[in-house]
XYZ file of C-alpha atoms in Angstrom:
225
model
C -15.636 -5.434 -20.092
C -14.672 -1.994 -21.363
C -13.509 0.977 -19.359
C -16.830 2.689 -20.056
C -18.712 -0.340 -18.710
C -16.664 -0.270 -15.520
C -17.060 3.478 -15.019
C -20.809 3.190 -15.591
C -20.953 0.533 -12.866
C -18.965 2.740 -10.484
C -21.193 5.717 -11.227
C -24.327 3.625 -10.643
C -23.150 2.957 -7.076
C -22.390 6.561 -6.107
C -23.753 8.166 -2.944
C -25.116 11.729 -3.284
C -22.765 14.290 -1.796
C -19.936 11.827 -1.259
C -17.849 13.031 -4.222
C -17.600 16.550 -2.827
C -16.609 15.248 0.584
C -13.975 12.958 -0.888
C -12.443 15.784 -2.894
C -12.149 17.928 0.233
C -10.762 15.049 2.273
C -8.122 13.789 -0.145
C -7.100 17.256 -1.345
C -5.806 16.030 -4.724
C -7.067 17.564 -7.946
C -8.793 14.691 -9.775
C -12.311 13.508 -10.489
C -14.213 11.900 -7.597
C -17.351 9.883 -8.283
C -18.552 9.318 -4.740
C -18.613 5.502 -4.853
C -18.022 4.009 -1.371
C -15.386 1.334 -0.833
C -17.855 -1.487 -0.048
C -19.479 -0.962 -3.446
C -16.077 -0.953 -5.149
C -15.251 -4.177 -3.294
C -18.422 -5.833 -4.598
C -17.865 -4.698 -8.162
C -14.222 -5.704 -8.346
C -14.955 -9.079 -6.750
C -17.382 -9.805 -9.566
C -14.930 -8.546 -12.179
C -12.186 -10.791 -10.806
C -14.496 -13.785 -11.085
C -15.664 -13.062 -14.613
C -12.511 -11.790 -16.345
C -9.422 -13.743 -17.270
C -6.051 -12.379 -16.229
C -5.274 -10.580 -19.483
C -8.659 -8.842 -19.415
C -8.153 -7.876 -15.783
C -4.754 -6.404 -16.560
C -6.164 -4.407 -19.461
C -9.080 -3.125 -17.392
C -6.879 -2.295 -14.403
C -4.517 -0.290 -16.611
C -7.417 1.592 -18.188
C -9.042 2.327 -14.831
C -5.756 3.633 -13.462
C -5.083 5.786 -16.516
C -8.512 7.423 -16.179
C -7.101 9.245 -13.116
C -10.500 9.012 -11.407
C -10.129 8.379 -7.685
C -12.541 5.465 -7.409
C -11.326 3.999 -10.692
C -7.760 3.903 -9.404
C -8.943 2.247 -6.214
C -10.854 -0.272 -8.343
C -7.759 -0.898 -10.471
C -5.828 -1.874 -7.363
C -8.629 -4.036 -5.970
C -8.975 -5.786 -9.306
C -5.414 -7.076 -8.851
C -5.577 -7.769 -5.100
C -5.464 -11.548 -4.924
C -3.172 -13.944 -3.117
C -2.809 -16.528 -5.882
C -2.132 -15.321 -9.413
C -0.051 -17.364 -11.812
C 1.803 -16.154 -13.725
C 2.038 -12.823 -11.969
C 5.019 -11.028 -13.507
C 2.772 -8.713 -15.536
C 0.644 -7.986 -12.481
C 3.683 -6.997 -10.446
C 5.065 -4.919 -13.315
C 1.792 -3.011 -13.679
C 1.488 -2.298 -9.963
C 5.126 -1.213 -9.757
C 4.588 1.112 -12.729
C 1.928 2.956 -10.744
C 4.202 3.771 -7.819
C 5.868 6.879 -9.341
C 2.358 8.293 -9.890
C 1.277 7.987 -6.255
C 0.128 11.340 -4.910
C -2.372 10.493 -2.168
C -2.385 7.975 0.655
C -5.685 6.177 -0.078
C -4.890 5.223 -3.666
C -1.295 4.427 -2.720
C -2.372 2.158 0.117
C -4.826 0.201 -2.027
C -2.153 -0.300 -4.680
C 0.370 -1.330 -2.030
C -2.106 -3.874 -0.684
C -2.247 -5.451 -4.131
C 1.522 -5.236 -4.502
C 2.222 -6.777 -1.109
C 0.603 -10.024 -2.226
C 2.970 -10.168 -5.173
C 5.909 -9.606 -2.828
C 4.778 -12.447 -0.590
C 4.515 -14.627 -3.693
C 8.060 -13.681 -4.741
C 10.170 -11.967 -2.060
C 13.037 -11.506 -4.544
C 11.053 -8.480 -5.729
C 12.179 -6.734 -2.550
C 15.385 -5.898 -4.429
C 13.291 -3.679 -6.688
C 11.440 -2.204 -3.727
C 14.714 -1.352 -2.017
C 15.532 0.957 -4.927
C 12.367 2.893 -4.075
C 13.907 3.919 -0.768
C 16.347 6.177 -2.657
C 13.697 7.912 -4.764
C 13.254 11.666 -4.671
C 9.500 11.042 -4.836
C 8.169 10.925 -1.269
C 5.269 8.625 -2.098
C 7.637 6.095 -3.662
C 9.809 6.093 -0.547
C 6.725 5.683 1.625
C 5.482 2.817 -0.545
C 8.543 0.738 0.346
C 7.297 0.573 3.935
C 3.580 0.264 3.225
C 3.967 -2.542 0.686
C 6.073 -4.596 3.121
C 3.636 -4.383 6.047
C 2.743 -8.112 5.810
C 6.161 -8.854 7.333
C 5.087 -7.107 10.523
C 2.220 -9.535 11.045
C 3.514 -13.122 11.066
C 3.183 -14.943 14.372
C 5.584 -17.670 13.267
C 8.061 -15.987 10.900
C 10.617 -18.056 9.042
C 14.293 -17.213 9.055
C 13.762 -15.481 5.706
C 10.895 -13.470 7.180
C 13.091 -12.335 10.071
C 15.802 -11.301 7.633
C 13.219 -9.277 5.717
C 12.049 -7.613 8.936
C 15.593 -6.537 9.665
C 16.074 -5.371 6.096
C 12.954 -3.190 6.138
C 13.778 -1.843 9.595
C 17.059 -0.742 8.052
C 15.112 1.171 5.421
C 12.971 2.709 8.152
C 16.081 3.759 10.052
C 17.389 5.529 6.956
C 14.112 7.464 6.798
C 14.284 8.795 10.354
C 15.961 12.117 9.394
C 13.198 12.751 6.821
C 10.774 15.147 8.531
C 7.901 14.665 6.081
C 4.762 13.773 8.040
C 3.816 10.862 5.762
C 7.281 9.333 6.041
C 7.313 9.646 9.818
C 3.810 8.159 9.937
C 4.905 5.217 7.777
C 7.864 4.493 10.071
C 5.557 4.581 13.082
C 3.014 2.347 11.325
C 5.616 -0.313 10.514
C 7.170 -0.339 13.987
C 3.795 -0.223 15.769
C 2.363 -3.151 13.785
C 5.571 -5.118 14.263
C 5.418 -4.555 18.012
C 2.271 -6.708 18.240
C 4.206 -9.744 16.987
C 7.880 -8.942 17.559
C 8.127 -6.453 20.424
C 11.857 -6.991 20.899
C 12.683 -5.751 17.402
C 10.346 -2.785 17.736
C 11.768 -1.895 21.113
C 15.327 -2.137 19.793
C 14.432 0.149 16.872
C 12.977 2.767 19.207
C 15.927 2.547 21.573
C 18.228 3.270 18.629
C 16.124 5.812 16.741
C 13.137 6.879 18.812
C 14.684 10.100 20.073
C 15.207 11.230 16.480
C 11.630 10.585 15.353
C 9.020 13.298 15.491
C 7.155 13.141 18.798
C 3.887 11.918 17.264
C 5.694 9.133 15.373
C 7.640 8.023 18.439
C 4.423 7.848 20.459
C 2.565 5.952 17.725
C 5.416 3.490 17.161
C 5.518 2.582 20.842
C 1.741 2.474 21.344
C 1.599 -1.237 22.193
C 4.939 -1.587 23.953
C 5.110 -1.815 27.731
């Protein structure tokens, strides 16, 4: 499948008027086609089934480089799969996108794909930790979003608990950053963790809650009693 084939398929699934609304909503200067996420899900599911890994990597790179909103979302979804072997090239491609993040929706789809590669090989967290020192806000934010799976385990291993503490340390280092997206990401991580590990979330808020923005503090503690 060529890039043109994929873009034609995305264009064929557009909804009239949706492109204009998406452009206003996301507020980033790029092309919007107006293809809804369910249609992108269906298309990329079929592409995953019909393309081998090398072809998927090539198509994902081309879709991303088109800088079309829905194409970048499709690029991420094309690589969102729990089991991929070998997956070093997949991780490398996803990680190469991170410095180009400039909007939450595309970033979150890419982080969803990347999180599965982290679960497959947690040693990659060493690379993610370097993102926490980036001058690029979206890269710093990605370090929290891509590690969200570690907020969700009901029966975490000792390694999982160590990772929770590690990422909470990153979140603590972000607390003085007043950027709304950073504060929101901290709140998101702590809030989701509180559903499965309320003691850690409560301890984080006891140590750092007063220094969070009010909206983030409230969101982080939403499910704590």
